[in-house]
PDB file of C-alpha atoms in Angstrom:
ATOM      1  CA  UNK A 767     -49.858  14.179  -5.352  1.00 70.00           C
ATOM      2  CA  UNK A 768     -50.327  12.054  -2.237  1.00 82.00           C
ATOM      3  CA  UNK A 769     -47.329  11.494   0.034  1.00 88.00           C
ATOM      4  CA  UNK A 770     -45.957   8.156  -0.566  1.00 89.00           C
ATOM      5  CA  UNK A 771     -45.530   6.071   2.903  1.00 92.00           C
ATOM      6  CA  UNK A 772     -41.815   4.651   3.441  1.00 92.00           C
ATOM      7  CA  UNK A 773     -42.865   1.149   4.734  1.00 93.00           C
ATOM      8  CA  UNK A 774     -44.491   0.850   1.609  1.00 94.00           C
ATOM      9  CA  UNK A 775     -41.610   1.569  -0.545  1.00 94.00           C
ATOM     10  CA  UNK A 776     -39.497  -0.545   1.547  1.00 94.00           C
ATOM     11  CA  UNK A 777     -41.209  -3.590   0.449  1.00 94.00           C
ATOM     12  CA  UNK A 778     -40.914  -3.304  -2.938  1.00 95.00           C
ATOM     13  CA  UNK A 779     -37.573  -4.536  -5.180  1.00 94.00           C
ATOM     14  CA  UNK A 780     -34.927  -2.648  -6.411  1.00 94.00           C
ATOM     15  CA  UNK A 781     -36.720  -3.001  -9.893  1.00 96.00           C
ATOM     16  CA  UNK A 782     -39.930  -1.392  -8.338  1.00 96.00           C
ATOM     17  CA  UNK A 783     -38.379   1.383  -6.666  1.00 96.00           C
ATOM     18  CA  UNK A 784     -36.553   2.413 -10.049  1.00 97.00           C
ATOM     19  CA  UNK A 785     -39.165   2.548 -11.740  1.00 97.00           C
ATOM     20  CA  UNK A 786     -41.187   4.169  -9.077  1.00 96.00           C
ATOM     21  CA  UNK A 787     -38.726   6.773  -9.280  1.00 97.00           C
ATOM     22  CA  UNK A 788     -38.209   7.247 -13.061  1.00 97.00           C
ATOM     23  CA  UNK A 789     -42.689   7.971 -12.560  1.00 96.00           C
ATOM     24  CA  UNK A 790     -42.061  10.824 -10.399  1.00 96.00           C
ATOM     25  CA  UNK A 791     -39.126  12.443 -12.311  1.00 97.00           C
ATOM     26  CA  UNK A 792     -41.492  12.709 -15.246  1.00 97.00           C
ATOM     27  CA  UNK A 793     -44.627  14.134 -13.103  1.00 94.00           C
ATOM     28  CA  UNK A 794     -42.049  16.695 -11.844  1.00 93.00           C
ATOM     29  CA  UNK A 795     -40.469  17.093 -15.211  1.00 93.00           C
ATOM     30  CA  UNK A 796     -44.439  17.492 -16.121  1.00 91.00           C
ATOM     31  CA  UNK A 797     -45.586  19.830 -13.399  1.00 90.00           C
ATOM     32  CA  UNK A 798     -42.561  22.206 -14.198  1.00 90.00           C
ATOM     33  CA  UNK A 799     -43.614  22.201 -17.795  1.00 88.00           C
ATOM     34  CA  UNK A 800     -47.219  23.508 -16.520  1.00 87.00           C
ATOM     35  CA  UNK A 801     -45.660  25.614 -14.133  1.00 86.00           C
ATOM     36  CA  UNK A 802     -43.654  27.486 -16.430  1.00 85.00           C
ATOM     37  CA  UNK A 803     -46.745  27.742 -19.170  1.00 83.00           C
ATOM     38  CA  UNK A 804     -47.864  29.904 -16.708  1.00 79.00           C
ATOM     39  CA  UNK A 805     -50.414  27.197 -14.130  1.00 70.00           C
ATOM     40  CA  UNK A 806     -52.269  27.792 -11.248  1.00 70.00           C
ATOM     41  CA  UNK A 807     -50.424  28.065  -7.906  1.00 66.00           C
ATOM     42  CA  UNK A 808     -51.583  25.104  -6.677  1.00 65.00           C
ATOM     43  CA  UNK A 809     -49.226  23.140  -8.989  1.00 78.00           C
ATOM     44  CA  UNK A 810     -45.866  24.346  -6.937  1.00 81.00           C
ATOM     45  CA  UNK A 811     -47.345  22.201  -3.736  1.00 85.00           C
ATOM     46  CA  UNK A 812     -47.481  19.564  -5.942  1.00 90.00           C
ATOM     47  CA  UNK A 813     -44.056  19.989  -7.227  1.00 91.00           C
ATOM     48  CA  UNK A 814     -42.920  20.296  -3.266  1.00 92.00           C
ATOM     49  CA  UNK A 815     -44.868  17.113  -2.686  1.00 94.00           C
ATOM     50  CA  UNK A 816     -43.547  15.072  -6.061  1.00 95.00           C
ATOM     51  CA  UNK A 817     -39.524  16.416  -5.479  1.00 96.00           C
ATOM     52  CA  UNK A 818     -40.004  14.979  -1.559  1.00 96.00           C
ATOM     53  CA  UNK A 819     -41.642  11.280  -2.858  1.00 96.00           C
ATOM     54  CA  UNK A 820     -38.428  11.474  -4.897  1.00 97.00           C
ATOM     55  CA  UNK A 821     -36.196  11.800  -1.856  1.00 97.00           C
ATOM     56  CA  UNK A 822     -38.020   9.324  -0.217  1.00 97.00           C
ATOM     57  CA  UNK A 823     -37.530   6.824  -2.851  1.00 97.00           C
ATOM     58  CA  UNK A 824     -33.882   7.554  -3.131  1.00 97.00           C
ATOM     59  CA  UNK A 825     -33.241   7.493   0.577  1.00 97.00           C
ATOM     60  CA  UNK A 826     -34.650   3.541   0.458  1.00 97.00           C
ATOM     61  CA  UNK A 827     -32.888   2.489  -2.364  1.00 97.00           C
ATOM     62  CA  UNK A 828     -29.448   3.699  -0.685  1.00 96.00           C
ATOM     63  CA  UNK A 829     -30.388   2.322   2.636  1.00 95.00           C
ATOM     64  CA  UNK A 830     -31.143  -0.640   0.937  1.00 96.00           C
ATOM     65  CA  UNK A 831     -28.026  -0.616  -1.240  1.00 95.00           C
ATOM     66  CA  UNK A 832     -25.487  -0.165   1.866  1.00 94.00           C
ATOM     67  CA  UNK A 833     -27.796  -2.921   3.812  1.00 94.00           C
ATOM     68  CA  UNK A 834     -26.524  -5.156   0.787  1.00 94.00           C
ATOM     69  CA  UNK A 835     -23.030  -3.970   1.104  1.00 94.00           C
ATOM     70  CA  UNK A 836     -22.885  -4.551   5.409  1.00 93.00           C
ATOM     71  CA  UNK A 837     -24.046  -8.117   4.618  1.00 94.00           C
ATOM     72  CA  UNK A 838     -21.550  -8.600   2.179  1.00 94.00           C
ATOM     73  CA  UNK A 839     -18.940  -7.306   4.446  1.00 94.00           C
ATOM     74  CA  UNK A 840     -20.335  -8.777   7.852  1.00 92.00           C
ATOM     75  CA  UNK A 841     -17.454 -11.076   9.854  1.00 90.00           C
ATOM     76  CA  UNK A 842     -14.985  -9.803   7.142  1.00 92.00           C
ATOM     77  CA  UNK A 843     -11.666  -8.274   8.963  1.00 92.00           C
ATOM     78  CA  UNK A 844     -11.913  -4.759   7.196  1.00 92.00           C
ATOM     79  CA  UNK A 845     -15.079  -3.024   6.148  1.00 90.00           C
ATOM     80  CA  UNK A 846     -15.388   0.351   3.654  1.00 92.00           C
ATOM     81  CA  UNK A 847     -14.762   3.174   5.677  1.00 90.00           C
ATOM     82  CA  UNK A 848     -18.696   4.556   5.018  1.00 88.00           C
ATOM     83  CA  UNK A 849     -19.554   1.381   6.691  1.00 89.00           C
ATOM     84  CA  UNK A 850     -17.801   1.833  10.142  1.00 88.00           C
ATOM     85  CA  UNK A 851     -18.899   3.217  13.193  1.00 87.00           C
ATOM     86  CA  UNK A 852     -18.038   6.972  13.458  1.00 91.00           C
ATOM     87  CA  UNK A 853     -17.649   7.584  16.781  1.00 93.00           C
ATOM     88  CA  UNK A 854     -15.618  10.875  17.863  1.00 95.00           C
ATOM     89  CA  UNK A 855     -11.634  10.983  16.368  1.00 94.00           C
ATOM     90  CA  UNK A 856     -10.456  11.027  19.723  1.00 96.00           C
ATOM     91  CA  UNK A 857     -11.945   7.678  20.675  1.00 94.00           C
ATOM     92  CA  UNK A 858     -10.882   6.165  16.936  1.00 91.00           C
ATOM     93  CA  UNK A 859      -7.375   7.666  17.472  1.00 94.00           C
ATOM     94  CA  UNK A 860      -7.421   6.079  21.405  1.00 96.00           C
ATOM     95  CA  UNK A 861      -4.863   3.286  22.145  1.00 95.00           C
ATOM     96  CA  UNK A 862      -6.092  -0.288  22.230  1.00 94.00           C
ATOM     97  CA  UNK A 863      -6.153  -2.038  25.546  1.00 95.00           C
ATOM     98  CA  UNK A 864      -3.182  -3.949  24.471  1.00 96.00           C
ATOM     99  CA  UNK A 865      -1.484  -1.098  23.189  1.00 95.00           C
ATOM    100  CA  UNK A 866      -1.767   0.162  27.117  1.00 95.00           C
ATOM    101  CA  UNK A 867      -0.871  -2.792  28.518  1.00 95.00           C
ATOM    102  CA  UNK A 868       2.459  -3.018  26.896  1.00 96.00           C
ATOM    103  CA  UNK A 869       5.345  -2.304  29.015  1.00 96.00           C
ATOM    104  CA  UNK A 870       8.727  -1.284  27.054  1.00 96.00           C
ATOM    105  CA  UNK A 871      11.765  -3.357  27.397  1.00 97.00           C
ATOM    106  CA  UNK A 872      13.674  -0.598  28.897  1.00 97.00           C
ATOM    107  CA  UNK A 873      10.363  -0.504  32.075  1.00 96.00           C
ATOM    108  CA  UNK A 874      10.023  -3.942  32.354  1.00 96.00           C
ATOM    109  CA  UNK A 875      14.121  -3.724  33.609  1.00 96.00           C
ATOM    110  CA  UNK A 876      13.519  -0.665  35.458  1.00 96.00           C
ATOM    111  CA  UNK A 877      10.704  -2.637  36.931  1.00 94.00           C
ATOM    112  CA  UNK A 878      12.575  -5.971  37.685  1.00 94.00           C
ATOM    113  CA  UNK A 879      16.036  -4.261  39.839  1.00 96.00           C
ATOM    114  CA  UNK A 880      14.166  -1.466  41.151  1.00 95.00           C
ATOM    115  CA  UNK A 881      10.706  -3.396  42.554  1.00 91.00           C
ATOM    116  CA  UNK A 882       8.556  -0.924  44.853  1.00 89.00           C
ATOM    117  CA  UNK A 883      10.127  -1.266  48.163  1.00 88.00           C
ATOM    118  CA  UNK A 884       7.464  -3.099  51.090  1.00 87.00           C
ATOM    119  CA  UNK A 885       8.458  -1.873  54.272  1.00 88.00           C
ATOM    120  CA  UNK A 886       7.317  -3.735  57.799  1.00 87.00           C
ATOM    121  CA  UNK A 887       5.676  -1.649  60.173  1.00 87.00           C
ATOM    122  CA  UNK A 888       6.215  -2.117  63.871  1.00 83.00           C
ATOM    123  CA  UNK A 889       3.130  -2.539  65.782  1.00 73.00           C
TER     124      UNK A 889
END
């Protein structure tokens, strides 16, 4: 089995790429067959080789899948969770720049009869 290139894979369809994959489950579903009627070693780098152009495949069709789902969702106010930026919890959790801004009702009066104090100094 020859390693199958990504950037070939990503320009085929949906269509092609399931069908691409339903090919390699059955030469892996064929070399296992072989493998257990007792085959040469060389068969279990193939097997290695078929089971990773199956990963491959599956790894496009998902990126392309939540590519799909980000357009779809692009400009909207709320996007699926899987979709977001991860960032750390800390930084998620941190208080909006409005949310620091905002001064309590009970601070803004604290802050309107008891102003900082400007002294003059005498030169």
């Amino acid at each position: 089995m020859v390693k199958v290139k990504v950037a070939e894979l990503r320009e085929k369809s949906q269509a092609e790429l399931t069908q691409t994959l339903d090919q390699y489950k059955r030469d892996l579903l064929d070399l296992k067959v072989q493998q257990v009627a007792g085959a040469a070693a060389a068969k279990s780098s193939k097997i290695r080789d078929v089971r990773k152009n199956i990963a491959r495949v599956l790894t496009v069709i998902t990126k392309q899948n939540r590519d799909a789902v980000r357009a779809k969702y692009a400009g909207k106010k709320h996007i699926p969770i899987d979709l977001r930026v991860k960032k750390t919890r800390a930084i998620r959790r941190a208080m909006t720049k409005s949310e620091v801004s905002k001064i309590t009702l009970r601070q803004q009066k604290k802050n309107i009869h008891f102003a900082r104090r400007q002294y003059a100094i005498k030169a």
